[in-house]
Amino acid sequence: MDYYGSQMSKLIEQLSSLPGIGGKSAQRLAFHIVHMPKERVEQLAGAIVEARNNVRYCSQCCTLTDQEVCPICSNPNRDKKTIMVVENTRDLAAYEKTGKYEGVYHVLHGAISPMLGIGPGDIRLKELMQRLQGDVDEVIIATNSSLEGETTAMYISKLIKPTGIKVSRIASGVPVGGDLEYIDEVTLLRALEGRVEL
Ligand code: ZN
């Protein structure tokens, strides 16, 4: 039975299709939205549409940005010879929050997972290898310590080894299976400083 009227139900249905939002949260959000001032709702809807239309991959590091080259890659103070490889933009944000990493990144947008049928061609590895033809001193692999993250790290290190570029892996201490974005800054920095050459 439709308790709320079709438009309200449609809004709840749309919201509950988002990750992490169950039926109850969707209902709460929908009620909140219909009681918000109309201009605020327009701002919210506008921000969603604008972000979706304008956000793309940085032409260098593949992170999400609304510019051709992201602010990190276009910052002249960043060390372009050190590239940290992360699984997604949220992991990049976690390292940026520490404020201590001065190199640049490469965002894979995923990890190799034979179980899920995700192969090397499904993540942004080709783009990384292209970058390595430039002047690079070190590649720090900071994929998660999950099975997929470790598989990806092994694969990348084997790929890079023949080029003679130094490859390192962030230290363990990052909980196994732990998403980088949930790990505190001190642990992240320790993992980075204690990285080991592969
Ligand atoms: Zn970039």
GROMACS .gro file of N, CA, C and O in nm, residues 27-142:
model
  464
   27GLN      N    1   1.345   0.727   0.420
   27GLN     CA    2   1.222   0.794   0.463
   27GLN      C    3   1.252   0.922   0.538
   27GLN      O    4   1.193   1.027   0.514
   28ARG      N    5   1.351   0.914   0.630
   28ARG     CA    6   1.386   1.031   0.710
   28ARG      C    7   1.436   1.144   0.621
   28ARG      O    8   1.398   1.259   0.636
   29LEU      N    9   1.522   1.109   0.524
   29LEU     CA   10   1.575   1.211   0.432
   29LEU      C   11   1.463   1.272   0.348
   29LEU      O   12   1.459   1.393   0.328
   30ALA      N   13   1.374   1.186   0.299
   30ALA     CA   14   1.264   1.235   0.214
   30ALA      C   15   1.177   1.334   0.291
   30ALA      O   16   1.143   1.441   0.240
   31PHE      N   17   1.145   1.301   0.416
   31PHE     CA   18   1.064   1.394   0.497
   31PHE      C   19   1.140   1.524   0.521
   31PHE      O   20   1.083   1.632   0.517
   32HIS      N   21   1.270   1.511   0.545
   32HIS     CA   22   1.352   1.631   0.566
   32HIS      C   23   1.350   1.719   0.440
   32HIS      O   24   1.330   1.840   0.449
   33ILE      N   25   1.367   1.655   0.325
   33ILE     CA   26   1.374   1.730   0.199
   33ILE      C   27   1.243   1.805   0.171
   33ILE      O   28   1.246   1.924   0.136
   34VAL      N   29   1.130   1.739   0.189
   34VAL     CA   30   1.003   1.808   0.157
   34VAL      C   31   0.970   1.920   0.256
   34VAL      O   32   0.883   2.003   0.230
   35HIS      N   33   1.040   1.924   0.368
   35HIS     CA   34   1.021   2.035   0.461
   35HIS      C   35   1.128   2.143   0.450
   35HIS      O   36   1.124   2.244   0.519
   36MET      N   37   1.224   2.121   0.361
   36MET     CA   38   1.331   2.221   0.344
   36MET      C   39   1.279   2.339   0.262
   36MET      O   40   1.188   2.322   0.180
   37PRO      N   41   1.336   2.461   0.280
   37PRO     CA   42   1.299   2.574   0.193
   37PRO      C   43   1.328   2.535   0.047
   37PRO      O   44   1.427   2.466   0.020
   38LYS      N   45   1.240   2.580  -0.045
   38LYS     CA   46   1.255   2.539  -0.185
   38LYS      C   47   1.393   2.573  -0.244
   38LYS      O   48   1.448   2.496  -0.321
   39GLU      N   49   1.448   2.691  -0.204
   39GLU     CA   50   1.579   2.729  -0.263
   39GLU      C   51   1.687   2.630  -0.221
   39GLU      O   52   1.777   2.598  -0.300
   40ARG      N   53   1.678   2.583  -0.099
   40ARG     CA   54   1.779   2.488  -0.050
   40ARG      C   55   1.772   2.357  -0.128
   40ARG      O   56   1.873   2.298  -0.162
   41VAL      N   57   1.648   2.315  -0.157
   41VAL     CA   58   1.631   2.192  -0.235
   41VAL      C   59   1.688   2.211  -0.375
   41VAL      O   60   1.755   2.122  -0.430
   42GLU      N   61   1.665   2.331  -0.433
   42GLU     CA   62   1.719   2.357  -0.566
   42GLU      C   63   1.872   2.357  -0.564
   42GLU      O   64   1.937   2.308  -0.656
   43GLN      N   65   1.931   2.412  -0.458
   43GLN     CA   66   2.078   2.412  -0.445
   43GLN      C   67   2.131   2.269  -0.438
   43GLN      O   68   2.230   2.235  -0.502
   44LEU      N   69   2.062   2.187  -0.357
   44LEU     CA   70   2.104   2.048  -0.340
   44LEU      C   71   2.096   1.972  -0.473
   44LEU      O   72   2.192   1.909  -0.516
   45ALA      N   73   1.980   1.984  -0.538
   45ALA     CA   74   1.961   1.914  -0.666
   45ALA      C   75   2.060   1.965  -0.769
   45ALA      O   76   2.120   1.887  -0.844
   46GLY      N   77   2.082   2.099  -0.768
   46GLY     CA   78   2.176   2.160  -0.863
   46GLY      C   79   2.317   2.109  -0.841
   46GLY      O   80   2.390   2.080  -0.937
   47ALA      N   81   2.357   2.097  -0.714
   47ALA     CA   82   2.493   2.050  -0.683
   47ALA      C   83   2.513   1.907  -0.732
   47ALA      O   84   2.619   1.872  -0.784
   48ILE      N   85   2.410   1.825  -0.719
   48ILE     CA   86   2.419   1.685  -0.764
   48ILE      C   87   2.437   1.681  -0.916
   48ILE      O   88   2.527   1.616  -0.968
   49VAL      N   89   2.352   1.756  -0.987
   49VAL     CA   90   2.357   1.755  -1.134
   49VAL      C   91   2.490   1.813  -1.184
   49VAL      O   92   2.555   1.756  -1.272
   50GLU      N   93   2.533   1.924  -1.123
   50GLU     CA   94   2.658   1.988  -1.166
   50GLU      C   95   2.778   1.897  -1.144
   50GLU      O   96   2.865   1.886  -1.230
   51ALA      N   97   2.783   1.835  -1.026
   51ALA     CA   98   2.896   1.746  -0.997
   51ALA      C   99   2.899   1.632  -1.096
   51ALA      O  100   3.003   1.598  -1.153
   52ARG      N  101   2.780   1.575  -1.122
   52ARG     CA  102   2.775   1.461  -1.216
   52ARG      C  103   2.818   1.503  -1.355
   52ARG      O  104   2.886   1.429  -1.427
   53ASN      N  105   2.781   1.625  -1.397
   53ASN     CA  106   2.815   1.671  -1.532
   53ASN      C  107   2.961   1.711  -1.547
   53ASN      O  108   3.018   1.698  -1.654
   54ASN      N  109   3.021   1.763  -1.440
   54ASN     CA  110   3.153   1.823  -1.455
   54ASN      C  111   3.268   1.743  -1.399
   54ASN      O  112   3.383   1.767  -1.433
   55VAL      N  113   3.239   1.650  -1.309
   55VAL     CA  114   3.349   1.575  -1.249
   55VAL      C  115   3.399   1.469  -1.345
   55VAL      O  116   3.322   1.399  -1.410
   56ARG      N  117   3.532   1.464  -1.360
   56ARG     CA  118   3.593   1.368  -1.452
   56ARG      C  119   3.726   1.322  -1.393
   56ARG      O  120   3.760   1.362  -1.282
   57TYR      N  121   3.800   1.244  -1.469
   57TYR     CA  122   3.930   1.197  -1.422
   57TYR      C  123   4.039   1.297  -1.459
   57TYR      O  124   4.041   1.347  -1.571
   58CYS      N  125   4.130   1.325  -1.364
   58CYS     CA  126   4.246   1.409  -1.392
   58CYS      C  127   4.326   1.341  -1.503
   58CYS      O  128   4.345   1.219  -1.501
   59SER      N  129   4.373   1.420  -1.600
   59SER     CA  130   4.443   1.361  -1.715
   59SER      C  131   4.578   1.302  -1.674
   59SER      O  132   4.638   1.228  -1.751
   60GLN      N  133   4.626   1.335  -1.554
   60GLN     CA  134   4.754   1.278  -1.511
   60GLN      C  135   4.738   1.167  -1.409
   60GLN      O  136   4.788   1.057  -1.430
   61CYS      N  137   4.669   1.194  -1.297
   61CYS     CA  138   4.666   1.094  -1.189
   61CYS      C  139   4.535   1.016  -1.183
   61CYS      O  140   4.522   0.924  -1.103
   62CYS      N  141   4.437   1.052  -1.268
   62CYS     CA  142   4.308   0.983  -1.276
   62CYS      C  143   4.219   1.004  -1.154
   62CYS      O  144   4.116   0.936  -1.141
   63THR      N  145   4.253   1.097  -1.064
   63THR     CA  146   4.161   1.121  -0.953
   63THR      C  147   4.039   1.197  -1.005
   63THR      O  148   4.039   1.248  -1.118
   64LEU      N  149   3.934   1.203  -0.925
   64LEU     CA  150   3.815   1.276  -0.967
   64LEU      C  151   3.838   1.425  -0.945
   64LEU      O  152   3.884   1.467  -0.840
   65THR      N  153   3.806   1.504  -1.046
   65THR     CA  154   3.828   1.648  -1.039
   65THR      C  155   3.733   1.716  -1.137
   65THR      O  156   3.677   1.648  -1.225
   66ASP      N  157   3.715   1.848  -1.124
   66ASP     CA  158   3.635   1.915  -1.227
   66ASP      C  159   3.725   1.997  -1.320
   66ASP      O  160   3.678   2.080  -1.396
   67GLN      N  161   3.857   1.972  -1.310
   67GLN     CA  162   3.950   2.039  -1.400
   67GLN      C  163   4.022   1.935  -1.485
   67GLN      O  164   4.024   1.818  -1.451
   68GLU      N  165   4.086   1.982  -1.592
   68GLU     CA  166   4.162   1.892  -1.680
   68GLU      C  167   4.275   1.825  -1.599
   68GLU      O  168   4.296   1.705  -1.608
   69VAL      N  169   4.346   1.908  -1.521
   69VAL     CA  170   4.451   1.855  -1.433
   69VAL      C  171   4.412   1.894  -1.290
   69VAL      O  172   4.379   2.010  -1.264
   70CYS      N  173   4.415   1.798  -1.198
   70CYS     CA  174   4.366   1.824  -1.062
   70CYS      C  175   4.459   1.920  -0.985
   70CYS      O  176   4.574   1.939  -1.026
   71PRO      N  177   4.413   1.980  -0.876
   71PRO     CA  178   4.495   2.076  -0.801
   71PRO      C  179   4.627   2.016  -0.749
   71PRO      O  180   4.727   2.087  -0.740
   72ILE      N  181   4.630   1.886  -0.717
   72ILE     CA  182   4.754   1.825  -0.667
   72ILE      C  183   4.857   1.815  -0.780
   72ILE      O  184   4.971   1.856  -0.765
   73CYS      N  185   4.815   1.764  -0.895
   73CYS     CA  186   4.908   1.751  -1.008
   73CYS      C  187   4.954   1.887  -1.060
   73CYS      O  188   5.064   1.899  -1.112
   74SER      N  189   4.869   1.991  -1.047
   74SER     CA  190   4.909   2.121  -1.101
   74SER      C  191   4.983   2.206  -0.997
   74SER      O  192   5.023   2.317  -1.026
   75ASN      N  193   5.001   2.152  -0.876
   75ASN     CA  194   5.075   2.225  -0.771
   75ASN      C  195   5.226   2.211  -0.793
   75ASN      O  196   5.280   2.101  -0.788
   76PRO      N  197   5.296   2.324  -0.821
   76PRO     CA  198   5.441   2.316  -0.852
   76PRO      C  199   5.524   2.268  -0.733
   76PRO      O  200   5.639   2.227  -0.751
   77ASN      N  201   5.469   2.274  -0.611
   77ASN     CA  202   5.545   2.231  -0.494
   77ASN      C  203   5.541   2.081  -0.469
   77ASN      O  204   5.612   2.030  -0.382
   78ARG      N  205   5.458   2.009  -0.544
   78ARG     CA  206   5.451   1.864  -0.521
   78ARG      C  207   5.563   1.795  -0.599
   78ARG      O  208   5.596   1.835  -0.710
   79ASP      N  209   5.617   1.690  -0.538
   79ASP     CA  210   5.725   1.614  -0.597
   79ASP      C  211   5.668   1.515  -0.699
   79ASP      O  212   5.613   1.412  -0.662
   80LYS      N  213   5.686   1.547  -0.827
   80LYS     CA  214   5.626   1.466  -0.935
   80LYS      C  215   5.701   1.335  -0.958
   80LYS      O  216   5.657   1.250  -1.033
   81LYS      N  217   5.818   1.322  -0.892
   81LYS     CA  218   5.897   1.200  -0.913
   81LYS      C  219   5.858   1.089  -0.816
   81LYS      O  220   5.912   0.979  -0.823
   82THR      N  221   5.771   1.120  -0.720
   82THR     CA  222   5.723   1.018  -0.626
   82THR      C  223   5.574   1.000  -0.648
   82THR      O  224   5.497   1.095  -0.633
   83ILE      N  225   5.534   0.880  -0.686
   83ILE     CA  226   5.393   0.854  -0.716
   83ILE      C  227   5.338   0.751  -0.618
   83ILE      O  228   5.391   0.640  -0.607
   84MET      N  229   5.234   0.787  -0.546
   84MET     CA  230   5.169   0.691  -0.457
   84MET      C  231   5.044   0.635  -0.526
   84MET      O  232   4.957   0.710  -0.570
   85VAL      N  233   5.041   0.502  -0.536
   85VAL     CA  234   4.929   0.437  -0.604
   85VAL      C  235   4.821   0.400  -0.502
   85VAL      O  236   4.849   0.328  -0.405
   86VAL      N  237   4.701   0.451  -0.520
   86VAL     CA  238   4.590   0.420  -0.429
   86VAL      C  239   4.473   0.362  -0.508
   86VAL      O  240   4.466   0.376  -0.630
   87GLU      N  241   4.382   0.296  -0.436
   87GLU     CA  242   4.270   0.232  -0.504
   87GLU      C  243   4.163   0.331  -0.550
   87GLU      O  244   4.101   0.313  -0.653
   88ASN      N  245   4.139   0.433  -0.468
   88ASN     CA  246   4.033   0.528  -0.506
   88ASN      C  247   4.059   0.667  -0.450
   88ASN      O  248   4.151   0.688  -0.371
   89THR      N  249   3.977   0.761  -0.493
   89THR     CA  250   3.994   0.901  -0.454
   89THR      C  251   3.976   0.920  -0.303
   89THR      O  252   4.035   1.009  -0.244
   90ARG      N  253   3.897   0.835  -0.237
   90ARG     CA  254   3.878   0.846  -0.092
   90ARG      C  255   4.009   0.815  -0.019
   90ARG      O  256   4.041   0.877   0.082
   91ASP      N  257   4.086   0.719  -0.072
   91ASP     CA  258   4.215   0.686  -0.011
   91ASP      C  259   4.312   0.804  -0.029
   91ASP      O  260   4.389   0.836   0.061
   92LEU      N  261   4.308   0.865  -0.146
   92LEU     CA  262   4.391   0.984  -0.171
   92LEU      C  263   4.356   1.091  -0.068
   92LEU      O  264   4.445   1.150  -0.006
   93ALA      N  265   4.228   1.111  -0.046
   93ALA     CA  266   4.184   1.213   0.050
   93ALA      C  267   4.236   1.182   0.190
   93ALA      O  268   4.274   1.272   0.265
   94ALA      N  269   4.239   1.052   0.226
   94ALA     CA  270   4.288   1.013   0.359
   94ALA      C  271   4.435   1.052   0.374
   94ALA      O  272   4.475   1.107   0.477
   95TYR      N  273   4.518   1.027   0.272
   95TYR     CA  274   4.659   1.066   0.279
   95TYR      C  275   4.676   1.218   0.276
   95TYR      O  276   4.763   1.273   0.342
   96GLU      N  277   4.594   1.286   0.198
   96GLU     CA  278   4.603   1.432   0.192
   96GLU      C  279   4.572   1.493   0.327
   96GLU      O  280   4.628   1.595   0.364
   97LYS      N  281   4.482   1.431   0.402
   97LYS     CA  282   4.444   1.484   0.533
   97LYS      C  283   4.562   1.485   0.630
   97LYS      O  284   4.567   1.565   0.721
   98THR      N  285   4.657   1.393   0.610
   98THR     CA  286   4.773   1.391   0.700
   98THR      C  287   4.859   1.516   0.675
   98THR      O  288   4.931   1.559   0.764
   99GLY      N  289   4.852   1.572   0.555
   99GLY     CA  290   4.927   1.693   0.523
   99GLY      C  291   5.077   1.672   0.515
   99GLY      O  292   5.153   1.768   0.505
  100LYS      N  293   5.123   1.547   0.518
  100LYS     CA  294   5.266   1.521   0.525
  100LYS      C  295   5.324   1.460   0.396
  100LYS      O  296   5.444   1.450   0.381
  101TYR      N  297   5.238   1.420   0.307
  101TYR     CA  298   5.288   1.356   0.184
  101TYR      C  299   5.305   1.462   0.076
  101TYR      O  300   5.211   1.536   0.045
  102GLU      N  301   5.425   1.469   0.019
  102GLU     CA  302   5.454   1.577  -0.076
  102GLU      C  303   5.459   1.533  -0.221
  102GLU      O  304   5.475   1.614  -0.311
  103GLY      N  305   5.447   1.401  -0.242
  103GLY     CA  306   5.450   1.352  -0.380
  103GLY      C  307   5.315   1.367  -0.448
  103GLY      O  308   5.228   1.441  -0.401
  104VAL      N  309   5.298   1.295  -0.558
  104VAL     CA  310   5.169   1.295  -0.627
  104VAL      C  311   5.109   1.154  -0.618
  104VAL      O  312   5.167   1.066  -0.556
  105TYR      N  313   4.993   1.137  -0.677
  105TYR     CA  314   4.921   1.009  -0.665
  105TYR      C  315   4.894   0.946  -0.801
  105TYR      O  316   4.907   1.012  -0.905
  106HIS      N  317   4.852   0.820  -0.795
  106HIS     CA  318   4.787   0.761  -0.912
  106HIS      C  319   4.667   0.681  -0.860
  106HIS      O  320   4.683   0.594  -0.775
  107VAL      N  321   4.549   0.713  -0.909
  107VAL     CA  322   4.427   0.649  -0.859
  107VAL      C  323   4.383   0.539  -0.957
  107VAL      O  324   4.356   0.566  -1.074
  108LEU      N  325   4.378   0.417  -0.907
  108LEU     CA  326   4.346   0.301  -0.991
  108LEU      C  327   4.197   0.284  -1.019
  108LEU      O  328   4.158   0.225  -1.117
  109HIS      N  329   4.114   0.335  -0.929
  109HIS     CA  330   3.969   0.314  -0.936
  109HIS      C  331   3.935   0.166  -0.931
  109HIS      O  332   3.866   0.112  -1.018
  110GLY      N  333   3.987   0.099  -0.829
  110GLY     CA  334   3.955  -0.042  -0.809
  110GLY      C  335   4.080  -0.121  -0.777
  110GLY      O  336   4.188  -0.066  -0.760
  111ALA      N  337   4.062  -0.251  -0.765
  111ALA     CA  338   4.173  -0.341  -0.738
  111ALA      C  339   4.147  -0.470  -0.814
  111ALA      O  340   4.031  -0.502  -0.844
  112ILE      N  341   4.255  -0.541  -0.845
  112ILE     CA  342   4.240  -0.666  -0.919
  112ILE      C  343   4.171  -0.770  -0.830
  112ILE      O  344   4.211  -0.790  -0.716
  113SER      N  345   4.067  -0.832  -0.882
  113SER     CA  346   3.995  -0.934  -0.806
  113SER      C  347   3.948  -1.045  -0.899
  113SER      O  348   3.844  -1.031  -0.964
  114PRO      N  349   4.025  -1.155  -0.906
  114PRO     CA  350   3.983  -1.265  -0.992
  114PRO      C  351   3.844  -1.316  -0.955
  114PRO      O  352   3.766  -1.354  -1.042
  115MET      N  353   3.812  -1.312  -0.824
  115MET     CA  354   3.680  -1.359  -0.778
  115MET      C  355   3.566  -1.278  -0.837
  115MET      O  356   3.461  -1.331  -0.871
  116LEU      N  357   3.587  -1.146  -0.847
  116LEU     CA  358   3.481  -1.059  -0.901
  116LEU      C  359   3.499  -1.035  -1.051
  116LEU      O  360   3.427  -0.956  -1.111
  117GLY      N  361   3.599  -1.102  -1.108
  117GLY     CA  362   3.623  -1.086  -1.251
  117GLY      C  363   3.681  -0.951  -1.288
  117GLY      O  364   3.664  -0.903  -1.400
  118ILE      N  365   3.751  -0.887  -1.192
  118ILE     CA  366   3.815  -0.758  -1.223
  118ILE      C  367   3.962  -0.782  -1.253
  118ILE      O  368   4.039  -0.825  -1.164
  119GLY      N  369   4.001  -0.762  -1.374
  119GLY     CA  370   4.139  -0.786  -1.417
  119GLY      C  371   4.219  -0.659  -1.428
  119GLY      O  372   4.166  -0.549  -1.408
  120PRO      N  373   4.349  -0.670  -1.461
  120PRO     CA  374   4.435  -0.554  -1.473
  120PRO      C  375   4.384  -0.451  -1.573
  120PRO      O  376   4.406  -0.331  -1.556
  121GLY      N  377   4.312  -0.498  -1.675
  121GLY     CA  378   4.262  -0.406  -1.777
  121GLY      C  379   4.142  -0.325  -1.729
  121GLY      O  380   4.099  -0.231  -1.795
  122ASP      N  381   4.086  -0.363  -1.614
  122ASP     CA  382   3.967  -0.294  -1.564
  122ASP      C  383   4.000  -0.179  -1.470
  122ASP      O  384   3.911  -0.107  -1.425
  123ILE      N  385   4.127  -0.166  -1.429
  123ILE     CA  386   4.166  -0.055  -1.344
  123ILE      C  387   4.267   0.032  -1.421
  123ILE      O  388   4.314  -0.009  -1.527
  124ARG      N  389   4.299   0.148  -1.366
  124ARG     CA  390   4.379   0.246  -1.443
  124ARG      C  391   4.530   0.218  -1.435
  124ARG      O  392   4.607   0.301  -1.387
  125LEU      N  393   4.567   0.099  -1.482
  125LEU     CA  394   4.708   0.058  -1.476
  125LEU      C  395   4.785   0.104  -1.598
  125LEU      O  396   4.902   0.143  -1.588
  126LYS      N  397   4.719   0.100  -1.712
  126LYS     CA  398   4.783   0.141  -1.837
  126LYS      C  399   4.831   0.286  -1.823
  126LYS      O  400   4.942   0.322  -1.861
  127GLU      N  401   4.745   0.369  -1.763
  127GLU     CA  402   4.776   0.510  -1.743
  127GLU      C  403   4.898   0.526  -1.651
  127GLU      O  404   4.981   0.613  -1.671
  128LEU      N  405   4.908   0.437  -1.550
  128LEU     CA  406   5.023   0.443  -1.458
  128LEU      C  407   5.151   0.410  -1.535
  128LEU      O  408   5.251   0.482  -1.523
  129MET      N  409   5.147   0.304  -1.615
  129MET     CA  410   5.267   0.263  -1.688
  129MET      C  411   5.311   0.373  -1.786
  129MET      O  412   5.430   0.395  -1.804
  130GLN      N  413   5.213   0.443  -1.842
  130GLN     CA  414   5.248   0.554  -1.932
  130GLN      C  415   5.321   0.665  -1.856
  130GLN      O  416   5.418   0.721  -1.906
  131ARG      N  417   5.275   0.691  -1.734
  131ARG     CA  418   5.339   0.797  -1.654
  131ARG      C  419   5.482   0.760  -1.620
  131ARG      O  420   5.567   0.848  -1.604
  132LEU      N  421   5.509   0.631  -1.606
  132LEU     CA  422   5.642   0.587  -1.564
  132LEU      C  423   5.747   0.605  -1.674
  132LEU      O  424   5.866   0.588  -1.650
  133GLN      N  425   5.702   0.636  -1.794
  133GLN     CA  426   5.798   0.664  -1.901
  133GLN      C  427   5.861   0.800  -1.881
  133GLN      O  428   5.962   0.832  -1.942
  134GLY      N  429   5.802   0.881  -1.794
  134GLY     CA  430   5.859   1.011  -1.761
  134GLY      C  431   5.964   0.995  -1.653
  134GLY      O  432   6.014   0.886  -1.628
  135ASP      N  433   5.996   1.106  -1.585
  135ASP     CA  434   6.103   1.106  -1.485
  135ASP      C  435   6.044   1.070  -1.347
  135ASP      O  436   5.990   1.155  -1.279
  136VAL      N  437   6.054   0.944  -1.308
  136VAL     CA  438   5.997   0.898  -1.181
  136VAL      C  439   6.103   0.825  -1.100
  136VAL      O  440   6.173   0.739  -1.151
  137ASP      N  441   6.116   0.861  -0.970
  137ASP     CA  442   6.213   0.797  -0.882
  137ASP      C  443   6.155   0.678  -0.806
  137ASP      O  444   6.220   0.578  -0.784
  138GLU      N  445   6.032   0.694  -0.757
  138GLU     CA  446   5.974   0.591  -0.671
  138GLU      C  447   5.823   0.580  -0.689
  138GLU      O  448   5.753   0.680  -0.705
  139VAL      N  449   5.777   0.456  -0.686
  139VAL     CA  450   5.633   0.430  -0.686
  139VAL      C  451   5.600   0.364  -0.552
  139VAL      O  452   5.657   0.261  -0.517
  140ILE      N  453   5.513   0.429  -0.474
  140ILE     CA  454   5.473   0.374  -0.344
  140ILE      C  455   5.336   0.310  -0.361
  140ILE      O  456   5.239   0.378  -0.396
  141ILE      N  457   5.328   0.179  -0.339
  141ILE     CA  458   5.199   0.113  -0.357
  141ILE      C  459   5.122   0.115  -0.225
  141ILE      O  460   5.164   0.055  -0.127
  142ALA      N  461   5.012   0.187  -0.226
  142ALA     CA  462   4.933   0.205  -0.104
  142ALA      C  463   4.791   0.150  -0.122
  142ALA      O  464   4.695   0.206  -0.071
   0.00000   0.00000   0.00000
